[in-house]
CSV table of N, CA, C and O in Angstrom, one decimal:
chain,number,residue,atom,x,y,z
V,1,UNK,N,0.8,-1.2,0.0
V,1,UNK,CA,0.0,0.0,0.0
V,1,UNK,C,0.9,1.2,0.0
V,1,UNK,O,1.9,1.2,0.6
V,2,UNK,N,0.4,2.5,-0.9
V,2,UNK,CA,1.2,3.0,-0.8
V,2,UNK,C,1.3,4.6,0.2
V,2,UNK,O,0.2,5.1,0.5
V,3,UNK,N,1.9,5.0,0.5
V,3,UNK,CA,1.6,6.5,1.3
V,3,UNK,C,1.2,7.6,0.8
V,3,UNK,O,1.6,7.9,-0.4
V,4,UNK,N,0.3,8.5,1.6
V,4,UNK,CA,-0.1,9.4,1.0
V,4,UNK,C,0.5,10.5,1.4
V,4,UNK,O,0.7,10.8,2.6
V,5,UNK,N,1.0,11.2,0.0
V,5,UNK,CA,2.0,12.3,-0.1
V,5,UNK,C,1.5,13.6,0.6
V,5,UNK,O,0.9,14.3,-0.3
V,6,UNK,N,1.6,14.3,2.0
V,6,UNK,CA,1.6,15.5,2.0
V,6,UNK,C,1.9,17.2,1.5
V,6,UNK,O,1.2,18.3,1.6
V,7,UNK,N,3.3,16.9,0.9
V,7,UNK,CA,3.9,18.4,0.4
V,7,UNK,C,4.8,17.3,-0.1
V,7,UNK,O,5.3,16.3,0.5
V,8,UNK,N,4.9,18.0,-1.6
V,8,UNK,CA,5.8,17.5,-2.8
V,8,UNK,C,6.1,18.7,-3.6
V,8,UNK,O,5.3,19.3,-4.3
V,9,UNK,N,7.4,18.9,-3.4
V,9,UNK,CA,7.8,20.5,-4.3
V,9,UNK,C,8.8,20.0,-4.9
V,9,UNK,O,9.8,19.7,-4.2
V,10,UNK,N,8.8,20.0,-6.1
V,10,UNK,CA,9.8,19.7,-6.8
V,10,UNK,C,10.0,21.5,-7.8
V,10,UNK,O,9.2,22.2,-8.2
V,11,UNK,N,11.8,21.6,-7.7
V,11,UNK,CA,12.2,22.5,-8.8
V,11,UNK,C,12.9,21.9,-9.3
V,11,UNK,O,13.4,20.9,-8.7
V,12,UNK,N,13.1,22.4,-10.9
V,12,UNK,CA,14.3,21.8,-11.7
V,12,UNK,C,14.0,20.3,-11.7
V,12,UNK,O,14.6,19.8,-12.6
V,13,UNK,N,13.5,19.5,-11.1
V,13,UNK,CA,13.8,17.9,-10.8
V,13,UNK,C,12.2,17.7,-10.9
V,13,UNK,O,11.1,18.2,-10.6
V,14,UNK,N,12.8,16.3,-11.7
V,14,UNK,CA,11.5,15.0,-11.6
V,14,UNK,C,12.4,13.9,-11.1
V,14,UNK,O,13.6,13.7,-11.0
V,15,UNK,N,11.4,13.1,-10.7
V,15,UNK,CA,11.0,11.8,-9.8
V,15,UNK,C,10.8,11.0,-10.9
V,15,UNK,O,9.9,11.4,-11.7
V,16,UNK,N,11.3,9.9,-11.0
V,16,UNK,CA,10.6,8.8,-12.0
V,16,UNK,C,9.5,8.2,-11.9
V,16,UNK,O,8.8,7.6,-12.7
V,17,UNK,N,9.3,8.3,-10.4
V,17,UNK,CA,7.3,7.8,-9.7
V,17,UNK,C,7.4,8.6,-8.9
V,17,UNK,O,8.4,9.3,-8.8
V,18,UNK,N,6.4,8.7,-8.3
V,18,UNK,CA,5.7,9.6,-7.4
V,18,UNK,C,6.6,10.2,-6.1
V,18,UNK,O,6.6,11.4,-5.7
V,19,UNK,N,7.3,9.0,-5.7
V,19,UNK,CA,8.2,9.8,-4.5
V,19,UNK,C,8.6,8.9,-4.5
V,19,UNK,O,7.9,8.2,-3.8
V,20,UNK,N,9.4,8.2,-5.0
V,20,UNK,CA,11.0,7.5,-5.6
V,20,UNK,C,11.4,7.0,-6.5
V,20,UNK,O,10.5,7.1,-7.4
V,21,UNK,N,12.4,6.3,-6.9
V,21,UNK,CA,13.0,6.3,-8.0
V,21,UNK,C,13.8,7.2,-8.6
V,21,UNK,O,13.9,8.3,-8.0
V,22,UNK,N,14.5,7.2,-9.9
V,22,UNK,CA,15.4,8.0,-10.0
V,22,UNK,C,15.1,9.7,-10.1
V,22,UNK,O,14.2,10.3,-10.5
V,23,UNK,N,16.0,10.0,-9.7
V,23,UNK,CA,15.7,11.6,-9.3
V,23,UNK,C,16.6,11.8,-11.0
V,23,UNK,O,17.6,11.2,-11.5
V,24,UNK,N,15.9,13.0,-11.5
V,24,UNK,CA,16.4,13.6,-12.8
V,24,UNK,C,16.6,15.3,-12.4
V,24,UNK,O,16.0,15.8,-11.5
V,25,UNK,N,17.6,16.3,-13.4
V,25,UNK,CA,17.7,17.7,-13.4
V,25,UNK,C,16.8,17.6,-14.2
V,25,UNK,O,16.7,16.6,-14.8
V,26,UNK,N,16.0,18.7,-14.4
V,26,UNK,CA,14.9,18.6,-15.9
V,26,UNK,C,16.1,20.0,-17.0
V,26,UNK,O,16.2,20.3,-18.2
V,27,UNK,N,16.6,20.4,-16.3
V,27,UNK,CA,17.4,21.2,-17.3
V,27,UNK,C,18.2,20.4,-17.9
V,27,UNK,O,18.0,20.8,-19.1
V,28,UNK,N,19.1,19.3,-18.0
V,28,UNK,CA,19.4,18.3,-18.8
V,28,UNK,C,19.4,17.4,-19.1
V,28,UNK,O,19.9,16.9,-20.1
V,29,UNK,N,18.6,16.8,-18.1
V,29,UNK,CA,17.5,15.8,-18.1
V,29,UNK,C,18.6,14.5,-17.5
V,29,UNK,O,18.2,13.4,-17.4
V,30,UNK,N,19.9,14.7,-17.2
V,30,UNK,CA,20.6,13.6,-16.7
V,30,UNK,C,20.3,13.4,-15.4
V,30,UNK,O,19.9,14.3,-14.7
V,31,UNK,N,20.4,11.8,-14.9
V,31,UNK,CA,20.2,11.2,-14.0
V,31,UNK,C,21.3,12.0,-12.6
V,31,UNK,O,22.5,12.1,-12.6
V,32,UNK,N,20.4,12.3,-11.7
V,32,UNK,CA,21.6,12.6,-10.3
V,32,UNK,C,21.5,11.5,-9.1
V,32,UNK,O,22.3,11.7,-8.2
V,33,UNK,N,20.7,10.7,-9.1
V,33,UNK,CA,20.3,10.3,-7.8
V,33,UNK,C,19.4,9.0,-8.0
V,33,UNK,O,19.0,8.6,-9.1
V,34,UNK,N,19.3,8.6,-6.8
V,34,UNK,CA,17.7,7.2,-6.6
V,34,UNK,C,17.3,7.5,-5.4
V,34,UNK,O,18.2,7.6,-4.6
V,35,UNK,N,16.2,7.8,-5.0
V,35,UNK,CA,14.9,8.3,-3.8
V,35,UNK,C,14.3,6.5,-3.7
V,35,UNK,O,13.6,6.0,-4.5
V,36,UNK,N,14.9,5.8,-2.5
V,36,UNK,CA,14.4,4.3,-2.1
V,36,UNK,C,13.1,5.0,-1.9
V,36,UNK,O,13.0,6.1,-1.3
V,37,UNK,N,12.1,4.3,-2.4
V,37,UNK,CA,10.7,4.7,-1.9
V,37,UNK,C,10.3,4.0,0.0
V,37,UNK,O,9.5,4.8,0.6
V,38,UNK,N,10.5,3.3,0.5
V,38,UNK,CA,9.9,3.0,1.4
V,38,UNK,C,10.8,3.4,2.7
V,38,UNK,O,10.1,3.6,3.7
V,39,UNK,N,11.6,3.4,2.8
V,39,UNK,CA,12.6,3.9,4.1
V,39,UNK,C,12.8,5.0,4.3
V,39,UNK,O,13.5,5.0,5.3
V,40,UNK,N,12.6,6.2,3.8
V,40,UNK,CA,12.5,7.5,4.3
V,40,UNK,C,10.8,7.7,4.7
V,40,UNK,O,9.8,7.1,4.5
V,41,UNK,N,11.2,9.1,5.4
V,41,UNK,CA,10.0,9.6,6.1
V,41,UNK,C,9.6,11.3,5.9
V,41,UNK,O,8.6,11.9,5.7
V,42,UNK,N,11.1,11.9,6.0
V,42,UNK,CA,11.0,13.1,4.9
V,42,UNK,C,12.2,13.4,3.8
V,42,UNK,O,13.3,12.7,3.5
V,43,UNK,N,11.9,14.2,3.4
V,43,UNK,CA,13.3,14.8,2.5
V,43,UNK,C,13.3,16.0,2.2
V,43,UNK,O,12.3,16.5,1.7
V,44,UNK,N,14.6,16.8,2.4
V,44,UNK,CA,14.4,17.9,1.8
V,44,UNK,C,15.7,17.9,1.0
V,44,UNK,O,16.6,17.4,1.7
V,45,UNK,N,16.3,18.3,-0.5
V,45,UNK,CA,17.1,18.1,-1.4
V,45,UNK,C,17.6,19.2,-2.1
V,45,UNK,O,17.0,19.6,-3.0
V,46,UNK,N,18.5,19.8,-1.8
V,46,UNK,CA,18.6,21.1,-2.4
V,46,UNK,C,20.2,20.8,-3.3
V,46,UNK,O,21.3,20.5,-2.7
V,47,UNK,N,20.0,21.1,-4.7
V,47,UNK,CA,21.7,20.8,-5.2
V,47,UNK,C,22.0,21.7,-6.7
V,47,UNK,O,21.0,22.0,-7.4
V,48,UNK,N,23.2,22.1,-7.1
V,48,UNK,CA,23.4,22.6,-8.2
V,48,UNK,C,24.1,21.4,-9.3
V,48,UNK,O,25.0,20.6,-9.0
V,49,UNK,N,23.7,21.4,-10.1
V,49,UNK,CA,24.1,20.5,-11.0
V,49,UNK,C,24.7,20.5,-11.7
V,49,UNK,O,24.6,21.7,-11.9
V,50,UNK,N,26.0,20.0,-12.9
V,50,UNK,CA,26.9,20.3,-13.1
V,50,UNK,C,26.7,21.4,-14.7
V,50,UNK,O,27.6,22.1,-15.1
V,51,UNK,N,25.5,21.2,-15.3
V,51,UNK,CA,25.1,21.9,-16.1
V,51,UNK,C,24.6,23.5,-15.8
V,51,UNK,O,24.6,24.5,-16.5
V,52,UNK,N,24.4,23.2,-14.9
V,52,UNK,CA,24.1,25.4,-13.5
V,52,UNK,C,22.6,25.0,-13.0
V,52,UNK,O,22.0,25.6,-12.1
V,53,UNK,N,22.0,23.9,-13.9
V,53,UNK,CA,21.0,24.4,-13.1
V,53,UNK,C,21.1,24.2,-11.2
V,53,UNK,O,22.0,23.6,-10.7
V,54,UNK,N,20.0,24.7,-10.4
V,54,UNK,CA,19.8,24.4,-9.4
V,54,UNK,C,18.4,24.2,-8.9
V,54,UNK,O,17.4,25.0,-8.9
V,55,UNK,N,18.4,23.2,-8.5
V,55,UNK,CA,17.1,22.1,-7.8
V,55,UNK,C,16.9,22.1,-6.5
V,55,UNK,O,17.6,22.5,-5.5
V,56,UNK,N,15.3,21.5,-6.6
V,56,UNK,CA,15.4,20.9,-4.9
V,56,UNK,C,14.0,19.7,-5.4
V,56,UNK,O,13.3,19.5,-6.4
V,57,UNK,N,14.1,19.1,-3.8
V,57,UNK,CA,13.3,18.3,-4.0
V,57,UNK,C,12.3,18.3,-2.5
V,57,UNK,O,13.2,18.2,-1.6
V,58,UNK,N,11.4,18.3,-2.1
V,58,UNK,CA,10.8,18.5,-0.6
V,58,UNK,C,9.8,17.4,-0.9
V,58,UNK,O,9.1,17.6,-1.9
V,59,UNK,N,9.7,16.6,-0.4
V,59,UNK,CA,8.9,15.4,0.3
V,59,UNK,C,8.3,14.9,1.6
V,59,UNK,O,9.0,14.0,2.1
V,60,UNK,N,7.1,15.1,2.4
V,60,UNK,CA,7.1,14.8,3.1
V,60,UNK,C,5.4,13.7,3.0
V,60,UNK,O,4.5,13.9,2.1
V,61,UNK,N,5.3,12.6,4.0
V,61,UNK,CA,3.7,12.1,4.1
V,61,UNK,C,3.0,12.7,4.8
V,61,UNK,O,3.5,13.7,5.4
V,62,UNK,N,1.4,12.5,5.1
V,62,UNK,CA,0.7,12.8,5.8
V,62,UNK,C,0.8,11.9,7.1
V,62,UNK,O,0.1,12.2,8.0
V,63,UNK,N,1.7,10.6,7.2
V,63,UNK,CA,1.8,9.8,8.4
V,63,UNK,C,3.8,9.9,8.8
V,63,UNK,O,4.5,9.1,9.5
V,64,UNK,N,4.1,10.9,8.2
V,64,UNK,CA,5.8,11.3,8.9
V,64,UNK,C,5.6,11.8,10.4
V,64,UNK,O,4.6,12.2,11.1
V,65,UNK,N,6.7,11.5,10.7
V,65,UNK,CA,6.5,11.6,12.3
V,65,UNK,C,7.1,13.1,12.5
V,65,UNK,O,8.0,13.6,11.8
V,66,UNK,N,6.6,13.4,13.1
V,66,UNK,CA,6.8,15.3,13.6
V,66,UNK,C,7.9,16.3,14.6
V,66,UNK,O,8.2,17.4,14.8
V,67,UNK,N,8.0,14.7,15.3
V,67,UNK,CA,9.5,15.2,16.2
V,67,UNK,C,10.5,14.3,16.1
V,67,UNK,O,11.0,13.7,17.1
V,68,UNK,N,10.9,14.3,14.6
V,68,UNK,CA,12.4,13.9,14.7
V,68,UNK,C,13.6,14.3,15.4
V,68,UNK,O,13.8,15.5,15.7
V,69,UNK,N,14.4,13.4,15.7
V,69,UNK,CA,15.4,13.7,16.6
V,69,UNK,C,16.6,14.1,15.5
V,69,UNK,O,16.5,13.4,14.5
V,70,UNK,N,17.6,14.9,15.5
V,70,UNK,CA,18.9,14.3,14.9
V,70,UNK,C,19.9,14.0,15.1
V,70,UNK,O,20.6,14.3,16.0
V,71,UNK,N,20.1,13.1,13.9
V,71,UNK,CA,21.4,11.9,14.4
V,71,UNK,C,22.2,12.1,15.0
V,71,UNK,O,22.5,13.3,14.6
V,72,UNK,N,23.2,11.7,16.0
V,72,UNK,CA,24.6,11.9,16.0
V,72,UNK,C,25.4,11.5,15.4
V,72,UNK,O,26.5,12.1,15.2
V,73,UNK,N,25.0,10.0,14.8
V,73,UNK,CA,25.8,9.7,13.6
V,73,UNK,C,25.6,10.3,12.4
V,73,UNK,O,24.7,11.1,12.1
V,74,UNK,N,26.5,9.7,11.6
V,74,UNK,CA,26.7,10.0,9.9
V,74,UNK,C,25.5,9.1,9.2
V,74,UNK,O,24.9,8.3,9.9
V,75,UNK,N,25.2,9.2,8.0
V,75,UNK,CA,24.7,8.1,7.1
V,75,UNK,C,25.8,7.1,6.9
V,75,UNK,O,26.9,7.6,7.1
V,76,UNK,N,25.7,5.7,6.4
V,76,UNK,CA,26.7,4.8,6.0
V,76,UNK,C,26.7,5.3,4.5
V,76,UNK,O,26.0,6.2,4.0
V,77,UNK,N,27.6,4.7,3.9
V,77,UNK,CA,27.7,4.4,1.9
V,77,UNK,C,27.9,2.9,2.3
V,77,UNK,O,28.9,2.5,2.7
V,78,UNK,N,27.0,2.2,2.1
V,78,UNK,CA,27.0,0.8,1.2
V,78,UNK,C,26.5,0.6,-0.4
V,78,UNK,O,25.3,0.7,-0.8
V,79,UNK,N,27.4,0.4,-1.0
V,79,UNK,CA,27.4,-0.3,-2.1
V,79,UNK,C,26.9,1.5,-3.2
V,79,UNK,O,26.2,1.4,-4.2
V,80,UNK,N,27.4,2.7,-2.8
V,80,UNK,CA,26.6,3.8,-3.4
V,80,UNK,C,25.7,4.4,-2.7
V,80,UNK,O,25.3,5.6,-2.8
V,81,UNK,N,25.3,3.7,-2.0
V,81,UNK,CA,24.1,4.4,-1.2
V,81,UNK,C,23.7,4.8,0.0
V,81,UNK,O,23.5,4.0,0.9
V,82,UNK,N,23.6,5.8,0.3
V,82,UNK,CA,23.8,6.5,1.6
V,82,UNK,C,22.5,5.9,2.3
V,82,UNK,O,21.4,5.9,1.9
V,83,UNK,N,23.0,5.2,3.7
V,83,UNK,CA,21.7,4.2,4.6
V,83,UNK,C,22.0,4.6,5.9
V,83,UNK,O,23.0,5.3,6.1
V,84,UNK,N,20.9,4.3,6.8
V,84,UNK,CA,20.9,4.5,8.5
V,84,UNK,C,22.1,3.8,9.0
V,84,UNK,O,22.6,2.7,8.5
V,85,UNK,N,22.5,4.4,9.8
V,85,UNK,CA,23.6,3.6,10.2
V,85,UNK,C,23.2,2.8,11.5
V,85,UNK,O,24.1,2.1,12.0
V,86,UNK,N,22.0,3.0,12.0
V,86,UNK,CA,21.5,1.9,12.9
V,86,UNK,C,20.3,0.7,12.4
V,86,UNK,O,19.6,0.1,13.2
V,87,UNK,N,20.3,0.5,11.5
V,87,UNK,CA,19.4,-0.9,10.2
V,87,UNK,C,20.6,-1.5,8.8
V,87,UNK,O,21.0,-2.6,8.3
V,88,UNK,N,20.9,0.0,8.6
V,88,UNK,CA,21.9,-0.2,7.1
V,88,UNK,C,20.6,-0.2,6.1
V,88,UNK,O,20.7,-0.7,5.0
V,89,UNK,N,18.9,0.6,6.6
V,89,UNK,CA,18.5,0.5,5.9
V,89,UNK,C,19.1,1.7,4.2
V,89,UNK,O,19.8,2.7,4.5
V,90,UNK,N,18.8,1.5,3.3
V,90,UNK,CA,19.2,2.4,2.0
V,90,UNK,C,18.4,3.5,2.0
V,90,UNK,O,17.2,3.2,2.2
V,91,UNK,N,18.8,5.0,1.7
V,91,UNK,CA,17.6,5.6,2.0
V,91,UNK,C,17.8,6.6,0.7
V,91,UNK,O,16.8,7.3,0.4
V,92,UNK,N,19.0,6.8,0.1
V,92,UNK,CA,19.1,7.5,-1.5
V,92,UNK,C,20.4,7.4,-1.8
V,92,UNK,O,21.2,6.9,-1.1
V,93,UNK,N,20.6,8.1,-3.3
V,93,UNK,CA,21.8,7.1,-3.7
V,93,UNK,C,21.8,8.9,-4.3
V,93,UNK,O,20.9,9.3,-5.0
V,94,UNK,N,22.9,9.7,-3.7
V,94,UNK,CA,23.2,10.5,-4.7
V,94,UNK,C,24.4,10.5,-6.0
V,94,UNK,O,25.5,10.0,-5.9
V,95,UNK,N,24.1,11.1,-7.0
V,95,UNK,CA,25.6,10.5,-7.8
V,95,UNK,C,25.9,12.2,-8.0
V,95,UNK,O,25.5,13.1,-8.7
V,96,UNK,N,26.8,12.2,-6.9
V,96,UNK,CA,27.7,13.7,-6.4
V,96,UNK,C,28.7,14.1,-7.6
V,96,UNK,O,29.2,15.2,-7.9
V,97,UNK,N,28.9,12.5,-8.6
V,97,UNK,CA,30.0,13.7,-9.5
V,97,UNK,C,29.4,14.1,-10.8
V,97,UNK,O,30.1,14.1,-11.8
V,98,UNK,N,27.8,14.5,-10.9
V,98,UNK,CA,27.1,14.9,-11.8
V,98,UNK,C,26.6,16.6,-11.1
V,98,UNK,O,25.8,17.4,-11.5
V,99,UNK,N,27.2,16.5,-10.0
V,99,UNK,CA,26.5,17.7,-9.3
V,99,UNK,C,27.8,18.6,-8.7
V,99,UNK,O,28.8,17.9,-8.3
V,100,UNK,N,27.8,20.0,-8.6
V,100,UNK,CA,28.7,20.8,-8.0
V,100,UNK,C,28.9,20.9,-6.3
V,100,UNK,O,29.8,20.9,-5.5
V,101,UNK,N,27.5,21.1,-6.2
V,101,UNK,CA,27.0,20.9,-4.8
V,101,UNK,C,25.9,20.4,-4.3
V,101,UNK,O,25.1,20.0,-5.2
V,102,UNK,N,25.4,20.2,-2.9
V,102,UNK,CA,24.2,19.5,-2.6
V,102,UNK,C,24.2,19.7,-1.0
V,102,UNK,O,25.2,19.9,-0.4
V,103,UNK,N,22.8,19.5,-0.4
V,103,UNK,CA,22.5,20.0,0.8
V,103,UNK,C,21.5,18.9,0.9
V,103,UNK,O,20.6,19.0,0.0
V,104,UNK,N,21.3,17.7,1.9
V,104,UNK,CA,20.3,16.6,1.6
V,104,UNK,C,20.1,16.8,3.2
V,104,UNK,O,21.1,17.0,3.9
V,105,UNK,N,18.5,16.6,4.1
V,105,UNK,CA,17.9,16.0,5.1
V,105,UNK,C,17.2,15.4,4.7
V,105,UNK,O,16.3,15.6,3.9
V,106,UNK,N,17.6,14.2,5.6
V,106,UNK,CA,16.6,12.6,5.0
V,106,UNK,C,16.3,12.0,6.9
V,106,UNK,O,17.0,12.0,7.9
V,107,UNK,N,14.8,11.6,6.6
V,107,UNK,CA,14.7,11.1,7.9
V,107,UNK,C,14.6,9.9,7.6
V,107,UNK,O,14.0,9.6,6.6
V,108,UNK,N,15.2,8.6,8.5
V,108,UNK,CA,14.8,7.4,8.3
V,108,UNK,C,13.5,6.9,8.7
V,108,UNK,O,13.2,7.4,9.8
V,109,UNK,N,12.7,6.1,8.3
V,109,UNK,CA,11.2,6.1,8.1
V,109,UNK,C,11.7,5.4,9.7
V,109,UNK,O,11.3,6.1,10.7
V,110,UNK,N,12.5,4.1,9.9
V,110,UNK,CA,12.2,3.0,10.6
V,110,UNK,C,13.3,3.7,12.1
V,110,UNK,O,12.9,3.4,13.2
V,111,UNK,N,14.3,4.5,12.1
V,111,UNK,CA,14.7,4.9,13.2
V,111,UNK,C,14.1,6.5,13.5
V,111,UNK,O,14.3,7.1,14.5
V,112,UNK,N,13.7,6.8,12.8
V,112,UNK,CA,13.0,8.2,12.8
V,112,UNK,C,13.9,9.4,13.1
V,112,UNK,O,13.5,10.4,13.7
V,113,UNK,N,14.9,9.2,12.8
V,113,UNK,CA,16.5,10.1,13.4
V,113,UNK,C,16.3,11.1,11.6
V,113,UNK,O,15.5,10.9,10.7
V,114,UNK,N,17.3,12.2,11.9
V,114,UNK,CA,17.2,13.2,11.0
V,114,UNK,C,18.4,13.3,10.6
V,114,UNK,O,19.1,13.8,11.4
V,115,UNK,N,19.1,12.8,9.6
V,115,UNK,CA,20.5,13.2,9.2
V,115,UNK,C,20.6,13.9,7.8
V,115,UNK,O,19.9,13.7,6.8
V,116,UNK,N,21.7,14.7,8.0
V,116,UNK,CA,22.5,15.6,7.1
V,116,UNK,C,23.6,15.4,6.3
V,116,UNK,O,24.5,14.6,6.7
V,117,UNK,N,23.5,16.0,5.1
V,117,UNK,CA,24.5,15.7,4.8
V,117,UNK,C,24.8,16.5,3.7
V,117,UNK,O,24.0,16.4,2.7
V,118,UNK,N,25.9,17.4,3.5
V,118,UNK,CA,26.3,18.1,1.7
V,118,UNK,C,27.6,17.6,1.3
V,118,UNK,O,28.3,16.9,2.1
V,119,UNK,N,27.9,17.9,0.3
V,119,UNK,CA,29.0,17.9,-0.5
V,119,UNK,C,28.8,19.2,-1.5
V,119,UNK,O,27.9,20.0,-1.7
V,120,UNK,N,30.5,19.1,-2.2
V,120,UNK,CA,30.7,20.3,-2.5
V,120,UNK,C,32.0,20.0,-3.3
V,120,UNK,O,33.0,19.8,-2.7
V,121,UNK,N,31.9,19.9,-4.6
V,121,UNK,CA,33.0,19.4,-5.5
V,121,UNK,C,33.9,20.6,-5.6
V,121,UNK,O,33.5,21.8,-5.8
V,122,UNK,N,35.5,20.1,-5.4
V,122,UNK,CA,36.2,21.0,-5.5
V,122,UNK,C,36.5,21.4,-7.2
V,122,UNK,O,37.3,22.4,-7.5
């Protein structure tokens, strides 16, 4: 079953489905990212891409939980993909060397913790 989307603001960017799957710049339509659909709880996505455009993405449900904590840990990278570091669930895959910069909060659906995270290509 699937969740029902409360605020979805997409700039510059499409979603391949509804709220996951691959994330696209629409200014040159190349691939930056994958949005796991079930293991997050919000998102907010903000990035310049290596073409100038700059994007975001804001996602949240109508069943997200409202007082997230945040992490003191980091996210992991297994295998590409940035996961909780208390499950190893997967929660988005950015591909940072198609992008100049980026500014990502992701909550994990199943530990409900709030982690951060940017990069910033030299």
């Amino acid at each position: 079953m699937g969740r029902i989307v409360k605020q979805k603001d997409l700039i510059n960017t499409r979603l391949a489905n509804q709220y996951g799957g691959w994330i696209y710049c629409t200014n040159c339509n190349k691939n930056i990212g994958y949005l796991c659909y079930v293991t997050y709880d919000k998102l907010k996505f903000h990035y310049e891409c290596d073409c100038g455009s700059k994007g975001s993405l804001l996602i949240n449900f109508d069943d997200s939980l409202s007082n997230e904590i945040k992490s003191e840990k980091n996210l992991i990278t297994i295998k590409n993909r940035l996961c909780c570091p208390s499950d190893e669930s997967p929660l988005i895959t950015i591909l940072d060397q198609k992008l100049k910069s980026y500014e990502l909060e992701i909550v994990c659906k199943s530990c409900g913790k709030l982690y951060k995270k940017e990069g910033r290509r030299k």
